[in-house]
PDB file of C-alpha atoms in Angstrom:
ATOM      1  CA  UNK F  21     -32.652  -1.498  29.894  1.00  0.00           C
ATOM      2  CA  UNK F  22     -30.682  -4.613  29.184  1.00  0.00           C
ATOM      3  CA  UNK F  23     -27.503  -4.580  27.140  1.00  0.00           C
ATOM      4  CA  UNK F  24     -26.649  -7.248  24.614  1.00  0.00           C
ATOM      5  CA  UNK F  25     -23.044  -8.177  24.153  1.00  0.00           C
ATOM      6  CA  UNK F  26     -22.229  -9.018  20.534  1.00  0.00           C
ATOM      7  CA  UNK F  27     -19.953 -11.923  19.997  1.00  0.00           C
ATOM      8  CA  UNK F  28     -16.826 -11.228  18.058  1.00  0.00           C
ATOM      9  CA  UNK F  29     -16.021 -12.946  14.785  1.00  0.00           C
ATOM     10  CA  UNK F  30     -12.392 -13.107  15.952  1.00  0.00           C
ATOM     11  CA  UNK F  31     -12.805 -14.816  19.269  1.00  0.00           C
ATOM     12  CA  UNK F  32     -11.101 -17.997  18.172  1.00  0.00           C
ATOM     13  CA  UNK F  33      -8.095 -16.273  16.572  1.00  0.00           C
ATOM     14  CA  UNK F  34      -4.819 -16.508  18.469  1.00  0.00           C
ATOM     15  CA  UNK F  35      -1.372 -15.173  17.689  1.00  0.00           C
ATOM     16  CA  UNK F  36       2.100 -15.784  18.820  1.00  0.00           C
ATOM     17  CA  UNK F  37       4.730 -13.123  19.354  1.00  0.00           C
ATOM     18  CA  UNK F  38       7.654 -12.945  16.900  1.00  0.00           C
ATOM     19  CA  UNK F  39      10.961 -14.413  17.978  1.00  0.00           C
ATOM     20  CA  UNK F  40      13.506 -11.957  19.253  1.00  0.00           C
ATOM     21  CA  UNK F  41      15.954 -12.510  16.340  1.00  0.00           C
ATOM     22  CA  UNK F  42      13.135 -11.516  13.879  1.00  0.00           C
ATOM     23  CA  UNK F  43      12.458  -8.145  15.647  1.00  0.00           C
ATOM     24  CA  UNK F  44      14.240  -4.750  15.453  1.00  0.00           C
ATOM     25  CA  UNK F  45      15.693  -3.798  18.826  1.00  0.00           C
ATOM     26  CA  UNK F  46      17.353  -0.542  19.776  1.00  0.00           C
ATOM     27  CA  UNK F  47      15.572   1.881  17.428  1.00  0.00           C
ATOM     28  CA  UNK F  48      14.870   5.123  19.195  1.00  0.00           C
ATOM     29  CA  UNK F  49      11.458   6.127  17.899  1.00  0.00           C
ATOM     30  CA  UNK F  50      10.568   9.795  18.079  1.00  0.00           C
ATOM     31  CA  UNK F  51       8.550  10.910  21.039  1.00  0.00           C
ATOM     32  CA  UNK F  52       7.011  13.847  19.183  1.00  0.00           C
ATOM     33  CA  UNK F  53       3.305  14.283  19.780  1.00  0.00           C
ATOM     34  CA  UNK F  54       2.159  15.037  16.273  1.00  0.00           C
ATOM     35  CA  UNK F  55      -0.353  13.162  14.179  1.00  0.00           C
ATOM     36  CA  UNK F  56       1.708  11.159  11.778  1.00  0.00           C
ATOM     37  CA  UNK F  57       3.231   7.800  11.108  1.00  0.00           C
ATOM     38  CA  UNK F  58       6.657   7.193  12.670  1.00  0.00           C
ATOM     39  CA  UNK F  59       7.609   4.463  10.171  1.00  0.00           C
ATOM     40  CA  UNK F  60       7.167   3.386   6.581  1.00  0.00           C
ATOM     41  CA  UNK F  61       7.923   0.058   5.003  1.00  0.00           C
ATOM     42  CA  UNK F  62       8.470  -1.158   1.450  1.00  0.00           C
ATOM     43  CA  UNK F  63       9.752  -4.512   0.084  1.00  0.00           C
ATOM     44  CA  UNK F  64      13.396  -3.548   0.719  1.00  0.00           C
ATOM     45  CA  UNK F  65      13.541  -1.126   3.711  1.00  0.00           C
ATOM     46  CA  UNK F  66      11.946   0.109   6.829  1.00  0.00           C
ATOM     47  CA  UNK F  67      12.264   3.842   7.640  1.00  0.00           C
ATOM     48  CA  UNK F  68      11.752   4.994  11.229  1.00  0.00           C
ATOM     49  CA  UNK F  69      11.616   8.613  12.474  1.00  0.00           C
ATOM     50  CA  UNK F  70      14.097   8.818  15.391  1.00  0.00           C
ATOM     51  CA  UNK F  71      14.853  10.964  18.356  1.00  0.00           C
ATOM     52  CA  UNK F  72      18.234  12.545  17.868  1.00  0.00           C
ATOM     53  CA  UNK F  73      20.136  15.659  18.711  1.00  0.00           C
ATOM     54  CA  UNK F  74      20.672  16.317  14.964  1.00  0.00           C
ATOM     55  CA  UNK F  75      17.215  17.896  14.578  1.00  0.00           C
ATOM     56  CA  UNK F  76      15.148  16.209  11.894  1.00  0.00           C
ATOM     57  CA  UNK F  77      16.460  12.772  10.973  1.00  0.00           C
ATOM     58  CA  UNK F  78      15.223   9.250  10.332  1.00  0.00           C
ATOM     59  CA  UNK F  79      16.873   5.878  10.082  1.00  0.00           C
ATOM     60  CA  UNK F  80      16.578   3.479   7.107  1.00  0.00           C
ATOM     61  CA  UNK F  81      17.174  -0.213   7.854  1.00  0.00           C
ATOM     62  CA  UNK F  82      17.189  -3.086   5.343  1.00  0.00           C
ATOM     63  CA  UNK F  83      14.390  -5.614   6.122  1.00  0.00           C
ATOM     64  CA  UNK F  84      16.855  -8.462   6.445  1.00  0.00           C
ATOM     65  CA  UNK F  85      18.887  -6.659   9.143  1.00  0.00           C
ATOM     66  CA  UNK F  86      16.868  -7.808  12.093  1.00  0.00           C
ATOM     67  CA  UNK F  87      17.992  -8.130  15.688  1.00  0.00           C
ATOM     68  CA  UNK F  88      19.837  -5.499  17.746  1.00  0.00           C
ATOM     69  CA  UNK F  89      20.267  -2.220  15.725  1.00  0.00           C
ATOM     70  CA  UNK F  90      23.469  -0.194  16.284  1.00  0.00           C
ATOM     71  CA  UNK F  91      22.532   3.197  17.926  1.00  0.00           C
ATOM     72  CA  UNK F  92      25.257   4.825  15.830  1.00  0.00           C
ATOM     73  CA  UNK F  93      23.701   3.571  12.602  1.00  0.00           C
ATOM     74  CA  UNK F  94      23.799   6.084   9.684  1.00  0.00           C
ATOM     75  CA  UNK F  95      20.794   8.385   9.475  1.00  0.00           C
ATOM     76  CA  UNK F  96      19.163  10.540   6.863  1.00  0.00           C
ATOM     77  CA  UNK F  97      19.770  14.052   8.078  1.00  0.00           C
ATOM     78  CA  UNK F  98      18.973  17.365   6.468  1.00  0.00           C
ATOM     79  CA  UNK F  99      15.862  18.903   7.931  1.00  0.00           C
ATOM     80  CA  UNK F 100      16.207  21.768  10.441  1.00  0.00           C
ATOM     81  CA  UNK F 101      12.982  20.840  12.276  1.00  0.00           C
ATOM     82  CA  UNK F 102      11.638  17.581  13.479  1.00  0.00           C
ATOM     83  CA  UNK F 103      10.611  15.078  10.791  1.00  0.00           C
ATOM     84  CA  UNK F 104       6.809  14.667  10.796  1.00  0.00           C
ATOM     85  CA  UNK F 105       6.276  11.925   8.265  1.00  0.00           C
ATOM     86  CA  UNK F 106       8.061   9.646   5.737  1.00  0.00           C
ATOM     87  CA  UNK F 107       6.614   7.880   2.705  1.00  0.00           C
ATOM     88  CA  UNK F 108       8.169   5.536   0.177  1.00  0.00           C
ATOM     89  CA  UNK F 109       7.681   6.000  -3.574  1.00  0.00           C
ATOM     90  CA  UNK F 110       5.220   3.259  -4.744  1.00  0.00           C
ATOM     91  CA  UNK F 111       7.100   2.886  -8.046  1.00  0.00           C
ATOM     92  CA  UNK F 112      10.758   3.029  -6.900  1.00  0.00           C
ATOM     93  CA  UNK F 113      11.736   1.193  -3.672  1.00  0.00           C
ATOM     94  CA  UNK F 114      14.886   3.346  -3.292  1.00  0.00           C
ATOM     95  CA  UNK F 115      13.185   6.743  -3.170  1.00  0.00           C
ATOM     96  CA  UNK F 116      11.610   8.156   0.003  1.00  0.00           C
ATOM     97  CA  UNK F 117      10.035  11.533   0.875  1.00  0.00           C
ATOM     98  CA  UNK F 118      10.166  13.194   4.188  1.00  0.00           C
ATOM     99  CA  UNK F 119       8.416  16.253   5.519  1.00  0.00           C
ATOM    100  CA  UNK F 120       9.409  18.408   8.467  1.00  0.00           C
ATOM    101  CA  UNK F 121       8.425  21.217  10.807  1.00  0.00           C
ATOM    102  CA  UNK F 122      10.780  23.405   8.843  1.00  0.00           C
ATOM    103  CA  UNK F 123       7.980  23.400   6.195  1.00  0.00           C
ATOM    104  CA  UNK F 124      10.019  21.519   3.565  1.00  0.00           C
ATOM    105  CA  UNK F 125       9.610  18.195   1.818  1.00  0.00           C
ATOM    106  CA  UNK F 126      12.770  16.382   0.761  1.00  0.00           C
ATOM    107  CA  UNK F 127      13.142  13.522  -1.648  1.00  0.00           C
ATOM    108  CA  UNK F 128      15.996  11.024  -0.893  1.00  0.00           C
ATOM    109  CA  UNK F 129      17.639   8.219  -2.752  1.00  0.00           C
ATOM    110  CA  UNK F 130      18.584   5.150  -0.659  1.00  0.00           C
ATOM    111  CA  UNK F 131      21.221   2.802  -2.183  1.00  0.00           C
ATOM    112  CA  UNK F 132      20.248  -0.905  -2.587  1.00  0.00           C
ATOM    113  CA  UNK F 133      22.625  -2.038   0.164  1.00  0.00           C
ATOM    114  CA  UNK F 134      21.399   0.605   2.625  1.00  0.00           C
ATOM    115  CA  UNK F 135      23.156   3.638   4.096  1.00  0.00           C
ATOM    116  CA  UNK F 136      26.951   3.463   4.631  1.00  0.00           C
ATOM    117  CA  UNK F 137      27.263   7.102   5.988  1.00  0.00           C
ATOM    118  CA  UNK F 138      24.850   9.802   7.097  1.00  0.00           C
ATOM    119  CA  UNK F 139      22.923  11.037   4.037  1.00  0.00           C
ATOM    120  CA  UNK F 140      22.538  14.815   4.064  1.00  0.00           C
ATOM    121  CA  UNK F 141      22.093  15.703   0.368  1.00  0.00           C
ATOM    122  CA  UNK F 142      18.521  15.120  -0.932  1.00  0.00           C
ATOM    123  CA  UNK F 143      17.683  14.533  -4.603  1.00  0.00           C
ATOM    124  CA  UNK F 144      15.263  17.441  -4.328  1.00  0.00           C
ATOM    125  CA  UNK F 145      14.049  19.869  -1.706  1.00  0.00           C
ATOM    126  CA  UNK F 146      10.539  21.277  -2.014  1.00  0.00           C
ATOM    127  CA  UNK F 147       9.601  24.559  -0.344  1.00  0.00           C
ATOM    128  CA  UNK F 148       6.417  26.533  -0.603  1.00  0.00           C
ATOM    129  CA  UNK F 149       4.473  26.202   2.650  1.00  0.00           C
ATOM    130  CA  UNK F 150       4.431  29.172   4.858  1.00  0.00           C
ATOM    131  CA  UNK F 151       2.678  27.635   7.820  1.00  0.00           C
ATOM    132  CA  UNK F 152       3.084  24.373   9.635  1.00  0.00           C
TER     133      UNK F 152
END
C-alpha cells in the first residue's frame, strides 16, 4: 500500500519571532494541569493565571507594558483555590470574570491604568456549584 503525502497550502509561509522588547518576560504562568486557558486578552489588557503562594490569583498587565515584568507586580487575589480560567467581558474592557477550584466565580473591575495594589474585593462573587 503506498501512501500519498498531501502538500500543504502553507508551505511558503514564513514568520519571524517578535523582538524582545515587544514580548512579556518574567510572567510566572501556572503549572496547574487542568483543561483551561491560562490567559485572556482584550484591547486594553492581558490577564495571566499565575503560580503564587497566595492561592488563587492572576496578573493583569496593560498591553503597552511590554518587556520585563516585575515579579512583585500587583495581582488579583481573592479565591481560596487555584484559578482555573479567566474571561473578559465582551462589552466592557475593564470587567473580568475568574473561576476557581473553590467552586466560585468572581467578577472584577480593573481600572483603566491597570492595578496599583493587589485587588482582593470583587464586584460580585457567585456561588452555587457543589462539585468541581
